[in-house]
Coordinates of C-alpha atoms in Angstrom, one line a residue:
X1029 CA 24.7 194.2 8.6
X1030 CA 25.2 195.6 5.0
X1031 CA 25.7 194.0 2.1
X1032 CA 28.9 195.4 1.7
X1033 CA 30.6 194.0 5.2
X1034 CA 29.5 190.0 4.7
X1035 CA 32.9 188.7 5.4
X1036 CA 34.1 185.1 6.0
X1037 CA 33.3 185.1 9.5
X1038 CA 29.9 185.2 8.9
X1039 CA 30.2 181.9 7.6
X1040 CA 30.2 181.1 11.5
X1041 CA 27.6 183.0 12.4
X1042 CA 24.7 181.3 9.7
X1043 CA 21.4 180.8 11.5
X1044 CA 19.7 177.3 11.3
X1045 CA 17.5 178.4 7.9
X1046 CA 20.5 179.7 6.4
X1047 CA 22.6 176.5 6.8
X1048 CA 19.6 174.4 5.9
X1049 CA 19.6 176.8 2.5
X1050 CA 23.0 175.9 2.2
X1051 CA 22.4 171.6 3.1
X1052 CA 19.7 171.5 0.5
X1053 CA 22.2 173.1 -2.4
X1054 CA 24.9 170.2 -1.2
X1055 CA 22.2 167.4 -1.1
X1056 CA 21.3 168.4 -4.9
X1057 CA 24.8 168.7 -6.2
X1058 CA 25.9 165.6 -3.9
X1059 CA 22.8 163.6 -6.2
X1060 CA 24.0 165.0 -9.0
X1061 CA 27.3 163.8 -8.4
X1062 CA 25.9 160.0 -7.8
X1063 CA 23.7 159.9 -11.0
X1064 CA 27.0 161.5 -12.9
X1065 CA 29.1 158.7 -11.5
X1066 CA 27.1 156.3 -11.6
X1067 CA 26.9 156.9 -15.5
X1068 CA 30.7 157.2 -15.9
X1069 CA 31.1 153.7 -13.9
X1070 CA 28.0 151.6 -14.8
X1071 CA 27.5 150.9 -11.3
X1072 CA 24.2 151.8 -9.4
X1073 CA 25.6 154.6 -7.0
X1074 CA 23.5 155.6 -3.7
X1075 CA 24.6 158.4 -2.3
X1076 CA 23.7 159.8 1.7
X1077 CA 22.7 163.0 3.4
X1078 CA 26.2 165.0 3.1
X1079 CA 27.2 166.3 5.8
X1080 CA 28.4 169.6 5.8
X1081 CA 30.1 172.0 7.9
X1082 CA 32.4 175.5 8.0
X1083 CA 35.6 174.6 9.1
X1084 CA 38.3 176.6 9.3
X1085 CA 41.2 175.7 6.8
X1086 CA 43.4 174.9 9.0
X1087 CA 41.2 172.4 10.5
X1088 CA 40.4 170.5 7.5
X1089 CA 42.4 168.0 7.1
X1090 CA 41.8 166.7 10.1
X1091 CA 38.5 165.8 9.1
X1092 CA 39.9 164.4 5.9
X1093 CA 42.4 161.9 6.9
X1094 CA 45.3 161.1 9.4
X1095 CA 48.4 163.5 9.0
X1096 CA 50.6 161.1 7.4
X1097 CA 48.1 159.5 4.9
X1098 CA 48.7 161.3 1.8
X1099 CA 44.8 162.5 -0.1
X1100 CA 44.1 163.5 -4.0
X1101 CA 42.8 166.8 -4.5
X1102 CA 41.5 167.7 -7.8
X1103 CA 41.6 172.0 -8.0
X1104 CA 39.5 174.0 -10.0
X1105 CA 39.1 177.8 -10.4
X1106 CA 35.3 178.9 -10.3
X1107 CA 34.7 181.4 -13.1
X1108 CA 32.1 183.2 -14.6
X1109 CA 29.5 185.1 -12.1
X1110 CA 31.2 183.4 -9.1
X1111 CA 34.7 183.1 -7.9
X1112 CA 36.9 181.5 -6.1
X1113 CA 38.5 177.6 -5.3
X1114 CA 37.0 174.9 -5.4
X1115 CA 38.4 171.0 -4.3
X1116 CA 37.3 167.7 -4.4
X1117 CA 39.6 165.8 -1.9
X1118 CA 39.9 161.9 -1.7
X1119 CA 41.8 160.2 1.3
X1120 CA 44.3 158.0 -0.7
X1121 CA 43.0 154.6 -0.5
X1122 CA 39.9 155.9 -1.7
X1123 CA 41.6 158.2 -4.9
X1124 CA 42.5 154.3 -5.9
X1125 CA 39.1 153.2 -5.8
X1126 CA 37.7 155.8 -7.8
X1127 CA 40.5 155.5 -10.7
X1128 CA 39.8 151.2 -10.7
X1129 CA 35.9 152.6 -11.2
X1130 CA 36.5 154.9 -14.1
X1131 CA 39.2 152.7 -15.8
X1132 CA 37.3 149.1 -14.8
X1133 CA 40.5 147.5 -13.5
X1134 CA 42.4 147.1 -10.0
X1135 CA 44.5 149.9 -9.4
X1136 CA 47.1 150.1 -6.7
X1137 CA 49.5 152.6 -8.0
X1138 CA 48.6 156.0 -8.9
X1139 CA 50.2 156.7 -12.3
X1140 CA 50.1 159.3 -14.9
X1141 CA 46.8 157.3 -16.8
X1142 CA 45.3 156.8 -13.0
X1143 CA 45.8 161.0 -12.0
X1144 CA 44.0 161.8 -15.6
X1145 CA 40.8 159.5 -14.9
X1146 CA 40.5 160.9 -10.9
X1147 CA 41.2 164.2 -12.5
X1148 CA 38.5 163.3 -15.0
X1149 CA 35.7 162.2 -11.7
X1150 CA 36.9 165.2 -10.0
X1151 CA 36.0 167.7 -13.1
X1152 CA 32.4 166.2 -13.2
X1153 CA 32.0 165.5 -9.6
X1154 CA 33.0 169.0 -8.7
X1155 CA 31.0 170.7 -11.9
X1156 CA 27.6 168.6 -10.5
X1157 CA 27.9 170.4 -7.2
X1158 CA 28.6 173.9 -9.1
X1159 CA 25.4 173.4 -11.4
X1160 CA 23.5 172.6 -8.4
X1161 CA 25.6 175.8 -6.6
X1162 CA 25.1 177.8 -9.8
X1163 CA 21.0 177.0 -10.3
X1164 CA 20.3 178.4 -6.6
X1165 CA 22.0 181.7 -7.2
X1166 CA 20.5 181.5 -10.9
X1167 CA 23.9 182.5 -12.0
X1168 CA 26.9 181.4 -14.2
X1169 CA 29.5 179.2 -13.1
X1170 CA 32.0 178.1 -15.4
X1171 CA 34.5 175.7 -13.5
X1172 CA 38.2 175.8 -15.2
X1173 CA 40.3 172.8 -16.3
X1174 CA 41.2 170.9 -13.2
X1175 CA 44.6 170.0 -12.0
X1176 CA 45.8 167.2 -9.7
X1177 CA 47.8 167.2 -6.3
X1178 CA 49.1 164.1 -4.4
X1179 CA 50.3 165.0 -1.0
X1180 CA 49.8 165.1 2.1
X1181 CA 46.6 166.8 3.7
X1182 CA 48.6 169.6 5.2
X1183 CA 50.7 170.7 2.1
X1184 CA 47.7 170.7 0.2
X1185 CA 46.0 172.9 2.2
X1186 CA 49.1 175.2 2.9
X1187 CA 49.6 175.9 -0.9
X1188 CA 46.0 176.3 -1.5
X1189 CA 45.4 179.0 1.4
X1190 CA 48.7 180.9 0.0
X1191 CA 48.1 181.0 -3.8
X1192 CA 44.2 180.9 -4.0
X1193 CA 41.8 181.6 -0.7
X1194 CA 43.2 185.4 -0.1
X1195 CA 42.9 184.6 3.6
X1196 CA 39.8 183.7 4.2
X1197 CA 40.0 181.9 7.4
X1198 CA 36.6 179.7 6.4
X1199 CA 35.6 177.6 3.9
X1200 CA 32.1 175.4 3.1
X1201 CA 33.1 171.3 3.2
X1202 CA 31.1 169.3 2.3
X1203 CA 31.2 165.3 3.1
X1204 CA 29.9 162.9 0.7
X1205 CA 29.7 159.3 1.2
X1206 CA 29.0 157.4 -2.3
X1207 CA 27.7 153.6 -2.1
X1208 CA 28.5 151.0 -4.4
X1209 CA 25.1 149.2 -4.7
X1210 CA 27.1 145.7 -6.5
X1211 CA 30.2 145.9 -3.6
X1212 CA 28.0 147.3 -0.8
X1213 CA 31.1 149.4 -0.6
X1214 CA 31.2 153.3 1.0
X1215 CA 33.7 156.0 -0.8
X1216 CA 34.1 159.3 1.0
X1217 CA 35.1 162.4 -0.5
X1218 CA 35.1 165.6 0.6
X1219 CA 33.8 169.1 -1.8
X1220 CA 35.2 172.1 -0.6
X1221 CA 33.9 176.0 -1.6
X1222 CA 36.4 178.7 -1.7
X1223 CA 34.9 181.5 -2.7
X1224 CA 36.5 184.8 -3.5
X1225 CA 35.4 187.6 -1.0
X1226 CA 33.0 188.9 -3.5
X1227 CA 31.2 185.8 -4.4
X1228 CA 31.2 184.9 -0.7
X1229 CA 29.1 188.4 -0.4
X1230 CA 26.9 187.4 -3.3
X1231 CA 26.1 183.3 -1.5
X1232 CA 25.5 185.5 2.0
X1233 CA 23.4 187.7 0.5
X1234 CA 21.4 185.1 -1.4
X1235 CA 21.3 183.2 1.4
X1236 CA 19.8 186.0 3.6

């Protein structure tokens, strides 16, 4: 196989050192993540082994929540030598959590000053799993303002796959679980990768 045909489906067909490759980039950014929120909330934030997987869209959000429990999802465009989609989704009741850290009060309504602080954790959540993304291809990565959407799991997805992921039937998710040292409290949240076919060539390749 060339460099040229790396497709999506060969995200299915990664042998054991190549996903390990790919585990060991997700732990770094996934530590990354905990020391950055940890610093944005003042709390001591663990964080264990994420777990990650290729999935088919279609069959993420399943793994993210029930159908009719609605999830945040903070989008960003990854720019620079990379491209492609990238989201940081939160089931609902945990999107709450995460804007009550950041602002330091009980929220259990998600208005307009709640979306900007989870858009805020998304932006440098997402940008410490790009640096650590970014430092194994020794690359560029230059994430792009991020933008919120409440809905339900399935219309996120849906509008994702039809304005941004060009059809690729795969994507990279990676599960995080975040622990509240104080609370001995668990949040989950889910990174996903959508890389444009190019860059997908380019994290095959490197991964090879």
């Amino acid at each position: 196989m060339t460099d040229s045909t790396f497709s999506s489906d060969d995200l299915r067909t990664l042998n054991a050192a190549q996903l390990d490759a790919l585990r060991e980039v997700a732990n770094i950014g996934a530590g990354h993540a905990a020391t950055a929120l940890s610093q944005m909330t003042e709390q001591q934030i663990m964080i264990s082994v994420p777990e990650l997987t290729i999935a088919s869209l279609d069959a993420v959000p399943n793994q993210i929540s029930a159908p009719e429990e609605p999830v945040a999802a903070v989008l960003m465009r990854m720019e620079g030598d990379l491209t492609g989609l990238t989201l940081l989704v939160f089931p609902q009741p945990i999107a709450l959590r995460v804007a009550s850290l950041m602002m330091r009060r009980p929220v259990t309504v998600m208005g307009p000053i709640e979306e900007s602080a989870i858009k805020e954790a998304g932006n440098i959540l997402s940008a410490a799993y790009l640096n650590a993304l970014a430092d194994f291809m020794k690359m560029t990565l230059l994430p792009s303002p991020p933008s919120l959407a409440i809905d339900m799991s399935d219309a996120i997805f849906t509008s994702t796959y039809v304005a941004s992921s060009h059809g690729a039937p795969y994507v990279v998710c990676v599960e995080s679980e975040f622990q509240l040292q104080e609370a001995s409290e668990r949040l989950r949240g889910f990174f996903l990768l959508l890389p444009d076919p190019p860059s997908l060539r380019a994290i095959l390749k490197a991964i090879n």
